[in-house]
JSON list of C-alpha atoms in Angstrom, two decimals:
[
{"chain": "L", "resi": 527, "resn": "UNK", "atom": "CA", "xyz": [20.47, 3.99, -1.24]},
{"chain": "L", "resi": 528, "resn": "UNK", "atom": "CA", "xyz": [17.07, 2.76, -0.50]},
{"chain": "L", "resi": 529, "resn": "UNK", "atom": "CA", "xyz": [14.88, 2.36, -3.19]},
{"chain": "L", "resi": 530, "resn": "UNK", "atom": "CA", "xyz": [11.24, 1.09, -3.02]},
{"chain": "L", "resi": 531, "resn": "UNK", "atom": "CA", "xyz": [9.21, -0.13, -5.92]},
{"chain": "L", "resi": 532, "resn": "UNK", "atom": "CA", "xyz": [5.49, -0.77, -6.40]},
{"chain": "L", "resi": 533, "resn": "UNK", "atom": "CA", "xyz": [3.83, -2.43, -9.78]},
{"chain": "L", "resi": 534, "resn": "UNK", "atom": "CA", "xyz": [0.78, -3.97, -9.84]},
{"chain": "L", "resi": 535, "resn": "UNK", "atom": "CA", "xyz": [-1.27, -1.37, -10.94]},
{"chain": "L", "resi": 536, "resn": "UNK", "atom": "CA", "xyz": [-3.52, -0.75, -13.63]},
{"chain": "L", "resi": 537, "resn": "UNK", "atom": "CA", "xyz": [-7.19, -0.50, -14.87]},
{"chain": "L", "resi": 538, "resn": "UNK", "atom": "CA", "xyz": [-9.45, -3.23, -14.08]},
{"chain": "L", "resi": 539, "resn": "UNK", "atom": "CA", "xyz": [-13.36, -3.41, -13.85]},
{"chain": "L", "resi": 540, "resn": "UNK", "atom": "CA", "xyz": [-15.59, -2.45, -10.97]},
{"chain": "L", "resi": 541, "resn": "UNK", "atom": "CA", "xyz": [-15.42, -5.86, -8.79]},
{"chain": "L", "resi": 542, "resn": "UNK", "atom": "CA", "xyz": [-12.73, -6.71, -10.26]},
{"chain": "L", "resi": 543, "resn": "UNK", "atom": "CA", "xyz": [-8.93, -7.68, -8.45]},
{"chain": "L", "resi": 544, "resn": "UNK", "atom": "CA", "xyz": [-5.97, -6.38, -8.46]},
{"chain": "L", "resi": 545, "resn": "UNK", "atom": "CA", "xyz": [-2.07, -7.50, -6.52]},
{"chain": "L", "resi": 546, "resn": "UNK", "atom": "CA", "xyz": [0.35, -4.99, -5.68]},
{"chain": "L", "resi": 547, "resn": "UNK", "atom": "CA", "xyz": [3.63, -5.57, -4.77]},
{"chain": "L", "resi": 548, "resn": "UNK", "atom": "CA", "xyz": [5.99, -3.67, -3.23]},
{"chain": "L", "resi": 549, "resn": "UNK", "atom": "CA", "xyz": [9.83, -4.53, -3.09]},
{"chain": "L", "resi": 550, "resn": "UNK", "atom": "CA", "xyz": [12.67, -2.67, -1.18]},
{"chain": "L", "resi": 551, "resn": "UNK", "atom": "CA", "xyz": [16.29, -2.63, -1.87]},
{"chain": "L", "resi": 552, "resn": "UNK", "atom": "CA", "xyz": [19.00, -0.89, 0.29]},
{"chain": "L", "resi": 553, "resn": "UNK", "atom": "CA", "xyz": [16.43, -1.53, 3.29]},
{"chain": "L", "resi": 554, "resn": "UNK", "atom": "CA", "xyz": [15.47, -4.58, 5.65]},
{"chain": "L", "resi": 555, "resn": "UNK", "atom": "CA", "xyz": [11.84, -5.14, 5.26]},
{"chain": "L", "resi": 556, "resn": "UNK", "atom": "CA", "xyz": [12.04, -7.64, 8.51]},
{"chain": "L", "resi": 557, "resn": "UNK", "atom": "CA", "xyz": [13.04, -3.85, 9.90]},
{"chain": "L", "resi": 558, "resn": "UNK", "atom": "CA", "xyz": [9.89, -2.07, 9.36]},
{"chain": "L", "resi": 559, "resn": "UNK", "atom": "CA", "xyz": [6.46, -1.35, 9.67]},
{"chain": "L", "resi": 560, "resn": "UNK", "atom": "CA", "xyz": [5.43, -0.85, 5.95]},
{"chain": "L", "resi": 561, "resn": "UNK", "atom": "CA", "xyz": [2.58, 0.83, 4.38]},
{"chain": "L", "resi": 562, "resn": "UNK", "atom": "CA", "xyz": [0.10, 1.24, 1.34]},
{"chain": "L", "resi": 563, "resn": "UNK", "atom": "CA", "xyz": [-1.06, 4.24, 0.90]},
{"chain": "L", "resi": 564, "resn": "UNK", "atom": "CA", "xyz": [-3.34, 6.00, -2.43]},
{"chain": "L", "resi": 565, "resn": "UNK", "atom": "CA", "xyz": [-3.68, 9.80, -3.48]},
{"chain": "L", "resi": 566, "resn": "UNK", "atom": "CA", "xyz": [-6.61, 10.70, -5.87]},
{"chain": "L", "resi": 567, "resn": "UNK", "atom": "CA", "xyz": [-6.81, 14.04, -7.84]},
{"chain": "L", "resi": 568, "resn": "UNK", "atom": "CA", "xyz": [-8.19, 16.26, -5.25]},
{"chain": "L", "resi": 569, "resn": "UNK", "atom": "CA", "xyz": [-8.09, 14.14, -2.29]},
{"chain": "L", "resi": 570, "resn": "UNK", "atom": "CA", "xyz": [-6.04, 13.67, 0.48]},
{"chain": "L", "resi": 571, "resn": "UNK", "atom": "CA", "xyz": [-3.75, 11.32, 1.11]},
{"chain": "L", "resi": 572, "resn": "UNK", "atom": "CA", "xyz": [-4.61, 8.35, 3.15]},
{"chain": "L", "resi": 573, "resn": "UNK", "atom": "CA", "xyz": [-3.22, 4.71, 5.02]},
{"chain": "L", "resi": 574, "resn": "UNK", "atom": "CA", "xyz": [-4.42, 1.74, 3.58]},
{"chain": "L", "resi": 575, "resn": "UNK", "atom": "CA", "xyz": [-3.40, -0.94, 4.84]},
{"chain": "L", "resi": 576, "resn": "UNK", "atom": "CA", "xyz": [-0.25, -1.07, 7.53]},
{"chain": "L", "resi": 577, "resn": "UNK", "atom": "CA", "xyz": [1.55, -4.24, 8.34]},
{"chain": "L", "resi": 578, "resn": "UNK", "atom": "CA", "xyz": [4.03, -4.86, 11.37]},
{"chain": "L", "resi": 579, "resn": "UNK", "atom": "CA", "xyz": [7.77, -6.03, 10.67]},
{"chain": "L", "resi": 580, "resn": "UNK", "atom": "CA", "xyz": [6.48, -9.67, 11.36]},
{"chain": "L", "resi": 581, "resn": "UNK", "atom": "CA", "xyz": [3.14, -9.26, 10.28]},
{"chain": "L", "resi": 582, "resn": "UNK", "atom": "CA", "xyz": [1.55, -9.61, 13.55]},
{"chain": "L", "resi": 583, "resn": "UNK", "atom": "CA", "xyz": [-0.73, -6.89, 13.62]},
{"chain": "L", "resi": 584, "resn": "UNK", "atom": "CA", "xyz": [-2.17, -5.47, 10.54]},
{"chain": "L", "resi": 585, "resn": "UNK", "atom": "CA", "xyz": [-4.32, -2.06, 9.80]},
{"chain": "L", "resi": 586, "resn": "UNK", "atom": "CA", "xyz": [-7.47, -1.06, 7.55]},
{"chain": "L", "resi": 587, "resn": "UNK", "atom": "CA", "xyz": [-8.93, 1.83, 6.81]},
{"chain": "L", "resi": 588, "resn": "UNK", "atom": "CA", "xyz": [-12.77, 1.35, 6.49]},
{"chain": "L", "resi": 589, "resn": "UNK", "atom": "CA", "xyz": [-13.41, 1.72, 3.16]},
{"chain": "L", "resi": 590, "resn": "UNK", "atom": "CA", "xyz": [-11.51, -1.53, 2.24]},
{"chain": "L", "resi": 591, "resn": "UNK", "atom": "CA", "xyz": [-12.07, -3.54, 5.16]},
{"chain": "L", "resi": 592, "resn": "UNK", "atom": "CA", "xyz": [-13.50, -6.84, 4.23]},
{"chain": "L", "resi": 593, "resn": "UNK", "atom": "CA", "xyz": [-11.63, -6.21, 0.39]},
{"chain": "L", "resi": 594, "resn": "UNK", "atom": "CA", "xyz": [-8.00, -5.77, 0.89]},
{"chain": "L", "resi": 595, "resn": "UNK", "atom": "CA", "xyz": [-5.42, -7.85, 2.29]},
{"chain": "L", "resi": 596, "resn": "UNK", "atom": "CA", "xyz": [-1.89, -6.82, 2.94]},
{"chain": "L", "resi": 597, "resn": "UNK", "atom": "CA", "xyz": [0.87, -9.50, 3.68]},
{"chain": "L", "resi": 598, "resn": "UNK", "atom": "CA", "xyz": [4.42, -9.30, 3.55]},
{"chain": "L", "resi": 599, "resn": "UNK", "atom": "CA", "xyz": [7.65, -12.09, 2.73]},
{"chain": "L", "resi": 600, "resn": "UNK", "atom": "CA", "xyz": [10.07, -10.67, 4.87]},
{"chain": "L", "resi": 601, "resn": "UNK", "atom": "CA", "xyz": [12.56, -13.16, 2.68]},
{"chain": "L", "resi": 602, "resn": "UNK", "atom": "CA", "xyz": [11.92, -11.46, -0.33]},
{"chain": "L", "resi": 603, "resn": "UNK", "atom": "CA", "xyz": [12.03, -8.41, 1.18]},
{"chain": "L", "resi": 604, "resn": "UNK", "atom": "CA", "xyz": [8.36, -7.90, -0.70]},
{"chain": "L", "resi": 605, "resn": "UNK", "atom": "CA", "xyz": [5.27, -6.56, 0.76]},
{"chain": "L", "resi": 606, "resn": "UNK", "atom": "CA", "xyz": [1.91, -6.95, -1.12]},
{"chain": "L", "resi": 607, "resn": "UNK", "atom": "CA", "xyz": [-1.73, -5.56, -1.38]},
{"chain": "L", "resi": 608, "resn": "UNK", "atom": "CA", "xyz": [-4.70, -8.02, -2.55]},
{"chain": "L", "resi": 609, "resn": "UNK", "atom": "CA", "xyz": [-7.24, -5.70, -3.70]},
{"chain": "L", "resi": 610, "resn": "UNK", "atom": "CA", "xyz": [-10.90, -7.47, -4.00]},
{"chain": "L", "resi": 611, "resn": "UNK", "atom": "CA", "xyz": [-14.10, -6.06, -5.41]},
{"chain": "L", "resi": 612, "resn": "UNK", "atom": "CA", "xyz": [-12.38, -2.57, -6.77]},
{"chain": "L", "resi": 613, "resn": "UNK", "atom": "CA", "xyz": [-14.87, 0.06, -7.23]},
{"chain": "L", "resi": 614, "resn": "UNK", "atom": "CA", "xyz": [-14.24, 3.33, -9.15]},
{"chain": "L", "resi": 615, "resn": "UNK", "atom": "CA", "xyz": [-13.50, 5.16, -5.67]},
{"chain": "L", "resi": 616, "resn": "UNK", "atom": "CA", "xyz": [-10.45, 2.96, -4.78]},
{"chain": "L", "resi": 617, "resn": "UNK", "atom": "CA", "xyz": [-9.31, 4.96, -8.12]},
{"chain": "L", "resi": 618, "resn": "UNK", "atom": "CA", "xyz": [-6.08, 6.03, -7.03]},
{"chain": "L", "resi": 619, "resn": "UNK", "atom": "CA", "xyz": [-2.14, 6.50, -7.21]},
{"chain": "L", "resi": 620, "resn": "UNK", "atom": "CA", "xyz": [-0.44, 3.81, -4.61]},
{"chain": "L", "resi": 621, "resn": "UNK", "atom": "CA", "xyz": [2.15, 4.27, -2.69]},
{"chain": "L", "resi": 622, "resn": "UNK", "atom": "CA", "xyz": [4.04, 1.85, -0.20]},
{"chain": "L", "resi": 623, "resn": "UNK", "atom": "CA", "xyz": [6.36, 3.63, 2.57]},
{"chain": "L", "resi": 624, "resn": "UNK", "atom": "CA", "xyz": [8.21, 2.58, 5.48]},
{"chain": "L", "resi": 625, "resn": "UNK", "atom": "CA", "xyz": [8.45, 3.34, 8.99]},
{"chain": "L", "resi": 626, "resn": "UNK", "atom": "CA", "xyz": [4.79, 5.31, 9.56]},
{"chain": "L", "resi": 627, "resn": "UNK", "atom": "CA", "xyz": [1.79, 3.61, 9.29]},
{"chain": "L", "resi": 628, "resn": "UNK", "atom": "CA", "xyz": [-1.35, 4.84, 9.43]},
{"chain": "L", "resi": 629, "resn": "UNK", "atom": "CA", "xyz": [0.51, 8.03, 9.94]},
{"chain": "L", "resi": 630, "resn": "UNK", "atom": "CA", "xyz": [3.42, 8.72, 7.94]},
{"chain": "L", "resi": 631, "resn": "UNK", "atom": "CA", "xyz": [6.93, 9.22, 9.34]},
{"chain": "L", "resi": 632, "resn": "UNK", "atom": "CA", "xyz": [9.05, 11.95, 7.72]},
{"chain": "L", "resi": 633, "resn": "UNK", "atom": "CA", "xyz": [12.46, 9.77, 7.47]},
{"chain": "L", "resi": 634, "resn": "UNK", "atom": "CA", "xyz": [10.10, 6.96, 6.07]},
{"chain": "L", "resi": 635, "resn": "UNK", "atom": "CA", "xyz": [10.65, 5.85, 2.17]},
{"chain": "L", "resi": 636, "resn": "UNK", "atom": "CA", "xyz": [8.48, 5.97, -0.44]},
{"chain": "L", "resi": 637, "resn": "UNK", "atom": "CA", "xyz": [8.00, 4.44, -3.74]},
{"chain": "L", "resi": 638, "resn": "UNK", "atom": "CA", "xyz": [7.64, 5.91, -7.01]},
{"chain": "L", "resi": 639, "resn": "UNK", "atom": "CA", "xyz": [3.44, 5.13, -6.71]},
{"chain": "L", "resi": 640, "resn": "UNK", "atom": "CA", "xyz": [1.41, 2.49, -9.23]},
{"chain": "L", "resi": 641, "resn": "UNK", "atom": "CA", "xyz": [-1.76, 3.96, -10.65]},
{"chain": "L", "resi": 642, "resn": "UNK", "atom": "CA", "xyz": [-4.90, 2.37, -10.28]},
{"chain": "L", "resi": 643, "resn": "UNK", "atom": "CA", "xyz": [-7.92, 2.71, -12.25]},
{"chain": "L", "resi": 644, "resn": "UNK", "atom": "CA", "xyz": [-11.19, 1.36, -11.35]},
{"chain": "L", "resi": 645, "resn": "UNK", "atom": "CA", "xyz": [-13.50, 2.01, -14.50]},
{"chain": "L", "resi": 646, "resn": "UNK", "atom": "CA", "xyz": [-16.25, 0.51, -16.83]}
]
């Protein structure tokens, strides 16, 4: 069974940081193209950040370019998200997936999501 996990999340303070992790059992990381992705109430979902299997090529949306970094330890089958300078719009569940990145795939896994709050 693959499972995927993300923690990390939390509330933090406009400009603030955050790290999300996201670790995958029944699954080869080293395998996969491997997402983040966030859902806030009334919005759509949307990529944030993609990584490659080896971590050669990497995707941003805009709106976090220059204040997100994603990496990924293929040995610890772990795949993270440095978030920099939150503001209240990154407000937002997180998700990590595999296999479909910026655009989902539907045999792709998903996690169980990590909230974030970005609030005074």
């Amino acid at each position: 069974e693959v499972q995927l996990v993300e923690s990390g999340g939390g509330l933090v303070q406009p400009g603030g940081s955050l790290t999300l992790s996201c670790s995958a059992s029944g699954l080869t990381f080293a395998d996969y193209t491997v997402g983040w992705f966030r859902q806030a109430p009334g919005k759509e979902r949307e990529a944030v950040s993609c990584i490659t299997a080896h971590g050669g090529y990497t995707y941003y949306t805009d709106s976090v370019k220059g204040r997100f970094q994603i990496s990924r330890d293929n040995a610890a089958n772990t795949v993270n998200l440095q978030m920099n300078n939150l503001k209240p719009e990154d407000s937002a569940v997180y998700y990590c997936a595999s296999r479909g990145c910026p655009v989902p795939d539907r045999f792709g896994s998903w996690g169980q999501g990590t909230e974030i709050t970005v609030s005074s």
